[in-house]
Amino acid sequence: RLEATGLSAVNSDTFVIGHDVAAGLEWIVDPTGGWQSGKDITTLPKLRVVDQYNNAVSTGPTVTISASVVGANSVGVLGVTGNEASGVEEIEFAHLNVTAVADSYVFSFSGEVNGVTFGSITTSGTIDITHGDPTQLTIITPAAGSRAGLAFTQSPVLEIQDSAGNRVEDAALTVTVTSSNQILIGTQQTNAAAGTASFAVDPGLEGRSSAGITLTYKTTFNGQDITTSQSIDLLAGLPSSLRVLEDSSTVSTRAVFSP
């Protein structure tokens, strides 16, 4: 509407003020709660693309939203997957997972249009990353001190870990041990407690002394075998008998034995 002194007011035709180009991001769903390393999160982040005046940007070039980790402990993050591209104002991730050392992290989400990054926004609080599913067995304490017929002087201890090396604290899987070429004695399997498998009654080996025997440890998760191994030398056991290598064929009084 235009007005001036001494003149009649004039109304313009109706017009629409549209949004400007994409310049920022706003939260619609701010992800919170604990995430498991290597697994898709359950509450997926959802953002709105806005211009410099906070108008929702509903048209224009495709916007790509990327997630990253900020802070000094970001070195503990091995990977973030789940970029979501969309040309509409509301963008929800189809999936997002983080492989990381268990810790608390702050995540940043930023937009990109035609190669230009804009509108970085962080989660309102820290996100706790906990362990994921078991993927590896790690030897914490190797078996050592092997003598034939005796238990190892040092019993093996193993940890069930996820792909980031986090101990899977709720894992109660069975771990077994086998030998490459000697007979095992004692405990040959044990149930893990809080992700740690300790052989309470020390296993051992029997047979002829030899070097480079392979001990293989195995567990199974969701039908997949998870294994690791170590090398150990088997030494002679305790004396148990005498063996005559050569006997005398002639014995005379007060004379040296003579074969």
Short mmCIF file of C-alpha atoms in Angstrom, two decimals:
data_model
loop_
_atom_site.label_atom_id
_atom_site.label_comp_id
_atom_site.label_asym_id
_atom_site.label_seq_id
_atom_site.Cartn_x
_atom_site.Cartn_y
_atom_site.Cartn_z
CA ARG A 1 0.00 0.00 0.00
CA LEU A 2 1.40 3.39 -1.03
CA GLU A 3 0.33 6.63 0.60
CA ALA A 4 1.35 10.27 0.05
CA THR A 5 0.05 13.61 1.37
CA GLY A 6 -2.76 14.94 -0.79
CA LEU A 7 -2.99 11.74 -2.85
CA SER A 8 -5.22 8.74 -2.65
CA ALA A 9 -3.67 5.57 -1.26
CA VAL A 10 -2.89 2.87 -3.78
CA ASN A 11 -2.77 -0.88 -3.02
CA SER A 12 -0.47 -3.08 -5.00
CA ASP A 13 -1.39 -6.45 -6.37
CA THR A 14 -0.87 -9.38 -4.03
CA PHE A 15 2.64 -10.78 -4.13
CA VAL A 16 4.50 -13.55 -2.31
CA ILE A 17 7.82 -13.16 -0.52
CA GLY A 18 9.74 -16.37 -1.00
CA HIS A 19 12.66 -17.77 0.93
CA ASP A 20 16.28 -16.89 0.23
CA VAL A 21 18.98 -19.48 -0.48
CA ALA A 22 19.83 -22.16 2.09
CA ALA A 23 21.98 -20.68 4.87
CA GLY A 24 21.33 -22.59 8.08
CA LEU A 25 19.82 -25.58 9.84
CA GLU A 26 17.28 -25.97 12.63
CA TRP A 27 16.50 -29.00 14.73
CA ILE A 28 13.21 -30.80 14.31
CA VAL A 29 14.41 -33.96 16.08
CA ASP A 30 17.61 -33.48 18.07
CA PRO A 31 19.13 -36.94 18.64
CA THR A 32 19.73 -37.84 22.26
CA GLY A 33 20.37 -40.95 24.33
CA GLY A 34 22.92 -43.72 24.04
CA TRP A 35 24.09 -45.08 20.71
CA GLN A 36 25.80 -48.42 20.11
CA SER A 37 29.06 -48.39 18.19
CA GLY A 38 28.69 -49.72 14.65
CA LYS A 39 24.89 -49.94 14.76
CA ASP A 40 22.21 -47.67 13.30
CA ILE A 41 20.80 -45.31 15.90
CA THR A 42 17.13 -45.66 16.80
CA THR A 43 16.18 -41.95 17.07
CA LEU A 44 17.26 -40.52 13.73
CA PRO A 45 18.06 -36.79 13.50
CA LYS A 46 15.69 -34.58 11.53
CA LEU A 47 16.55 -31.02 10.45
CA ARG A 48 14.96 -28.08 8.67
CA VAL A 49 16.89 -26.08 6.07
CA VAL A 50 16.40 -22.30 6.51
CA ASP A 51 17.62 -19.14 4.85
CA GLN A 52 19.38 -16.22 6.57
CA TYR A 53 15.98 -14.97 7.82
CA ASN A 54 15.01 -18.39 9.24
CA ASN A 55 12.47 -19.01 6.49
CA ALA A 56 12.15 -22.69 5.58
CA VAL A 57 13.87 -23.42 2.25
CA SER A 58 11.54 -25.69 0.30
CA THR A 59 12.86 -25.24 -3.24
CA GLY A 60 16.20 -24.87 -4.94
CA PRO A 61 19.30 -27.03 -5.36
CA THR A 62 19.64 -30.32 -3.53
CA VAL A 63 20.94 -29.98 0.02
CA THR A 64 23.22 -32.66 1.49
CA ILE A 65 23.45 -33.03 5.26
CA SER A 66 26.59 -34.59 6.73
CA ALA A 67 27.36 -35.67 10.30
CA SER A 68 30.73 -35.40 12.01
CA VAL A 69 32.19 -35.39 15.51
CA VAL A 70 33.65 -32.33 17.22
CA GLY A 71 35.91 -32.11 20.25
CA ALA A 72 39.28 -33.36 21.42
CA ASN A 73 38.13 -36.97 21.68
CA SER A 74 37.05 -37.16 18.02
CA VAL A 75 40.19 -39.24 17.36
CA GLY A 76 38.31 -42.11 19.00
CA VAL A 77 35.74 -42.11 16.18
CA LEU A 78 36.61 -44.60 13.45
CA GLY A 79 33.75 -43.78 11.11
CA VAL A 80 30.44 -41.94 10.68
CA THR A 81 28.17 -43.18 7.90
CA GLY A 82 24.78 -41.90 6.79
CA ASN A 83 24.76 -38.77 4.63
CA GLU A 84 21.24 -37.81 3.58
CA ALA A 85 20.54 -35.72 0.45
CA SER A 86 17.23 -33.95 -0.14
CA GLY A 87 15.82 -30.90 -1.87
CA VAL A 88 12.99 -30.32 0.61
CA GLU A 89 12.94 -28.21 3.72
CA GLU A 90 12.78 -31.11 6.22
CA ILE A 91 15.54 -33.67 6.04
CA GLU A 92 15.50 -36.90 8.03
CA PHE A 93 18.35 -39.37 7.96
CA ALA A 94 17.42 -42.77 6.56
CA HIS A 95 20.17 -44.29 8.69
CA LEU A 96 23.14 -43.14 10.75
CA ASN A 97 25.72 -45.15 12.62
CA VAL A 98 28.97 -44.34 14.36
CA THR A 99 31.90 -46.67 14.99
CA ALA A 100 33.78 -45.28 17.96
CA VAL A 101 35.59 -45.95 21.20
CA ALA A 102 33.03 -45.88 24.00
CA ASP A 103 32.85 -42.30 25.24
CA SER A 104 30.66 -39.17 25.21
CA TYR A 105 30.68 -37.13 22.00
CA VAL A 106 29.22 -33.96 20.51
CA PHE A 107 28.00 -34.33 16.94
CA SER A 108 27.87 -31.61 14.32
CA PHE A 109 25.56 -31.55 11.30
CA SER A 110 26.24 -29.29 8.35
CA GLY A 111 24.62 -28.64 5.00
CA GLU A 112 26.19 -28.45 1.56
CA VAL A 113 24.85 -26.96 -1.67
CA ASN A 114 26.85 -27.06 -4.90
CA GLY A 115 30.06 -27.73 -2.99
CA VAL A 116 29.56 -24.91 -0.48
CA THR A 117 29.17 -25.85 3.20
CA PHE A 118 26.81 -23.90 5.45
CA GLY A 119 24.88 -23.92 8.70
CA SER A 120 26.79 -26.17 11.09
CA ILE A 121 24.63 -27.13 14.08
CA THR A 122 25.56 -29.35 17.03
CA THR A 123 23.57 -31.71 19.20
CA SER A 124 22.13 -30.03 22.28
CA GLY A 125 23.99 -32.42 24.57
CA THR A 126 26.63 -35.12 24.51
CA ILE A 127 25.85 -38.49 22.97
CA ASP A 128 27.07 -41.56 24.84
CA ILE A 129 28.52 -44.25 22.59
CA THR A 130 28.54 -47.75 24.08
CA HIS A 131 29.83 -51.06 22.74
CA GLY A 132 28.35 -52.70 19.66
CA ASP A 133 28.06 -56.38 18.71
CA PRO A 134 30.96 -58.83 19.17
CA THR A 135 33.30 -58.98 16.18
CA GLN A 136 36.69 -59.94 17.62
CA LEU A 137 38.50 -61.86 20.34
CA THR A 138 41.51 -60.14 21.86
CA ILE A 139 44.09 -61.91 24.00
CA ILE A 140 44.59 -59.88 27.18
CA THR A 141 46.84 -62.42 28.91
CA PRO A 142 48.41 -65.11 26.71
CA ALA A 143 48.92 -68.66 27.89
CA ALA A 144 52.53 -69.12 29.01
CA GLY A 145 54.79 -71.55 30.86
CA SER A 146 53.91 -74.77 29.08
CA ARG A 147 55.47 -78.06 30.29
CA ALA A 148 54.26 -81.44 29.11
CA GLY A 149 51.50 -82.85 31.29
CA LEU A 150 51.23 -79.71 33.44
CA ALA A 151 48.88 -76.75 33.45
CA PHE A 152 50.16 -73.51 31.98
CA THR A 153 51.84 -71.38 34.62
CA GLN A 154 49.90 -68.42 33.18
CA SER A 155 46.28 -69.01 32.25
CA PRO A 156 44.91 -67.28 29.11
CA VAL A 157 42.44 -64.41 29.47
CA LEU A 158 40.54 -63.06 26.47
CA GLU A 159 38.20 -60.15 25.84
CA ILE A 160 35.19 -60.14 23.51
CA GLN A 161 35.23 -56.83 21.64
CA ASP A 162 33.31 -54.94 18.97
CA SER A 163 34.89 -53.54 15.81
CA ALA A 164 36.14 -50.43 17.66
CA GLY A 165 37.86 -52.46 20.36
CA ASN A 166 35.22 -51.87 23.04
CA ARG A 167 34.69 -54.74 25.46
CA VAL A 168 31.20 -56.13 24.95
CA GLU A 169 30.19 -56.02 28.58
CA ASP A 170 26.96 -57.99 28.22
CA ALA A 171 28.57 -60.84 26.28
CA ALA A 172 28.30 -64.23 28.00
CA LEU A 173 29.52 -66.32 25.08
CA THR A 174 31.41 -69.59 25.32
CA VAL A 175 35.10 -69.44 24.36
CA THR A 176 37.00 -72.62 23.46
CA VAL A 177 40.69 -73.34 22.98
CA THR A 178 42.24 -75.95 20.65
CA SER A 179 45.82 -76.96 19.86
CA SER A 180 47.40 -77.38 16.44
CA ASN A 181 49.41 -80.56 17.06
CA GLN A 182 49.42 -81.51 20.75
CA ILE A 183 46.84 -82.84 23.18
CA LEU A 184 45.18 -80.30 25.45
CA ILE A 185 44.50 -81.14 29.08
CA GLY A 186 42.45 -79.32 31.69
CA THR A 187 39.84 -76.67 30.91
CA GLN A 188 39.23 -76.30 27.18
CA GLN A 189 36.20 -74.00 27.25
CA THR A 190 34.83 -71.30 29.49
CA ASN A 191 31.88 -68.91 29.60
CA ALA A 192 32.69 -65.22 29.35
CA ALA A 193 31.51 -62.93 32.13
CA ALA A 194 30.96 -59.25 31.30
CA GLY A 195 32.86 -59.76 28.06
CA THR A 196 35.94 -61.36 29.65
CA ALA A 197 36.78 -65.07 29.26
CA SER A 198 39.12 -66.50 31.89
CA PHE A 199 40.12 -70.15 32.04
CA ALA A 200 39.67 -70.75 35.79
CA VAL A 201 41.24 -74.25 35.79
CA ASP A 202 44.41 -73.78 33.76
CA PRO A 203 44.57 -75.81 30.57
CA GLY A 204 47.84 -77.35 29.49
CA LEU A 205 49.49 -79.55 26.88
CA GLU A 206 50.91 -83.03 26.87
CA GLY A 207 53.15 -84.83 24.40
CA ARG A 208 56.69 -84.42 23.13
CA SER A 209 58.32 -81.06 23.62
CA SER A 210 58.12 -78.86 20.54
CA ALA A 211 58.20 -75.21 19.52
CA GLY A 212 55.63 -73.03 17.80
CA ILE A 213 52.44 -74.82 18.84
CA THR A 214 49.35 -72.80 17.86
CA LEU A 215 46.56 -72.29 20.36
CA THR A 216 43.33 -71.17 18.70
CA TYR A 217 40.56 -69.49 20.68
CA LYS A 218 37.04 -69.35 19.26
CA THR A 219 33.58 -68.06 20.07
CA THR A 220 30.43 -67.75 17.96
CA PHE A 221 27.99 -64.87 17.65
CA ASN A 222 24.90 -64.96 15.42
CA GLY A 223 26.27 -68.01 13.63
CA GLN A 224 29.63 -66.39 12.84
CA ASP A 225 32.86 -67.79 14.25
CA ILE A 226 35.21 -65.28 15.88
CA THR A 227 38.76 -66.54 16.37
CA THR A 228 42.23 -65.50 17.42
CA SER A 229 45.40 -67.45 18.11
CA GLN A 230 48.80 -67.44 19.77
CA SER A 231 52.02 -69.45 19.56
CA ILE A 232 53.51 -71.32 22.52
CA ASP A 233 56.47 -73.68 23.09
CA LEU A 234 56.00 -76.97 24.91
CA LEU A 235 58.88 -77.92 27.19
CA ALA A 236 59.60 -81.24 28.86
CA GLY A 237 57.52 -82.12 31.89
CA LEU A 238 58.56 -83.40 35.30
CA PRO A 239 60.80 -86.53 35.55
CA SER A 240 58.67 -89.64 35.86
CA SER A 241 60.88 -92.63 34.91
CA LEU A 242 64.38 -93.81 34.01
CA ARG A 243 65.19 -95.36 30.70
CA VAL A 244 68.14 -97.67 30.04
CA LEU A 245 69.81 -96.65 26.83
CA GLU A 246 72.50 -99.33 26.92
CA ASP A 247 72.86 -102.29 29.32
CA SER A 248 75.87 -104.39 30.18
CA SER A 249 76.16 -107.83 28.60
CA THR A 250 78.95 -109.10 30.89
CA VAL A 251 79.29 -108.54 34.61
CA SER A 252 82.37 -109.73 36.59
CA THR A 253 83.13 -109.31 40.29
CA ARG A 254 85.12 -106.18 40.97
CA ALA A 255 85.26 -105.36 37.28
CA VAL A 256 83.89 -102.52 35.17
CA PHE A 257 80.67 -103.35 33.36
CA SER A 258 81.46 -104.29 29.81
CA PRO A 259 78.90 -104.14 27.09
#
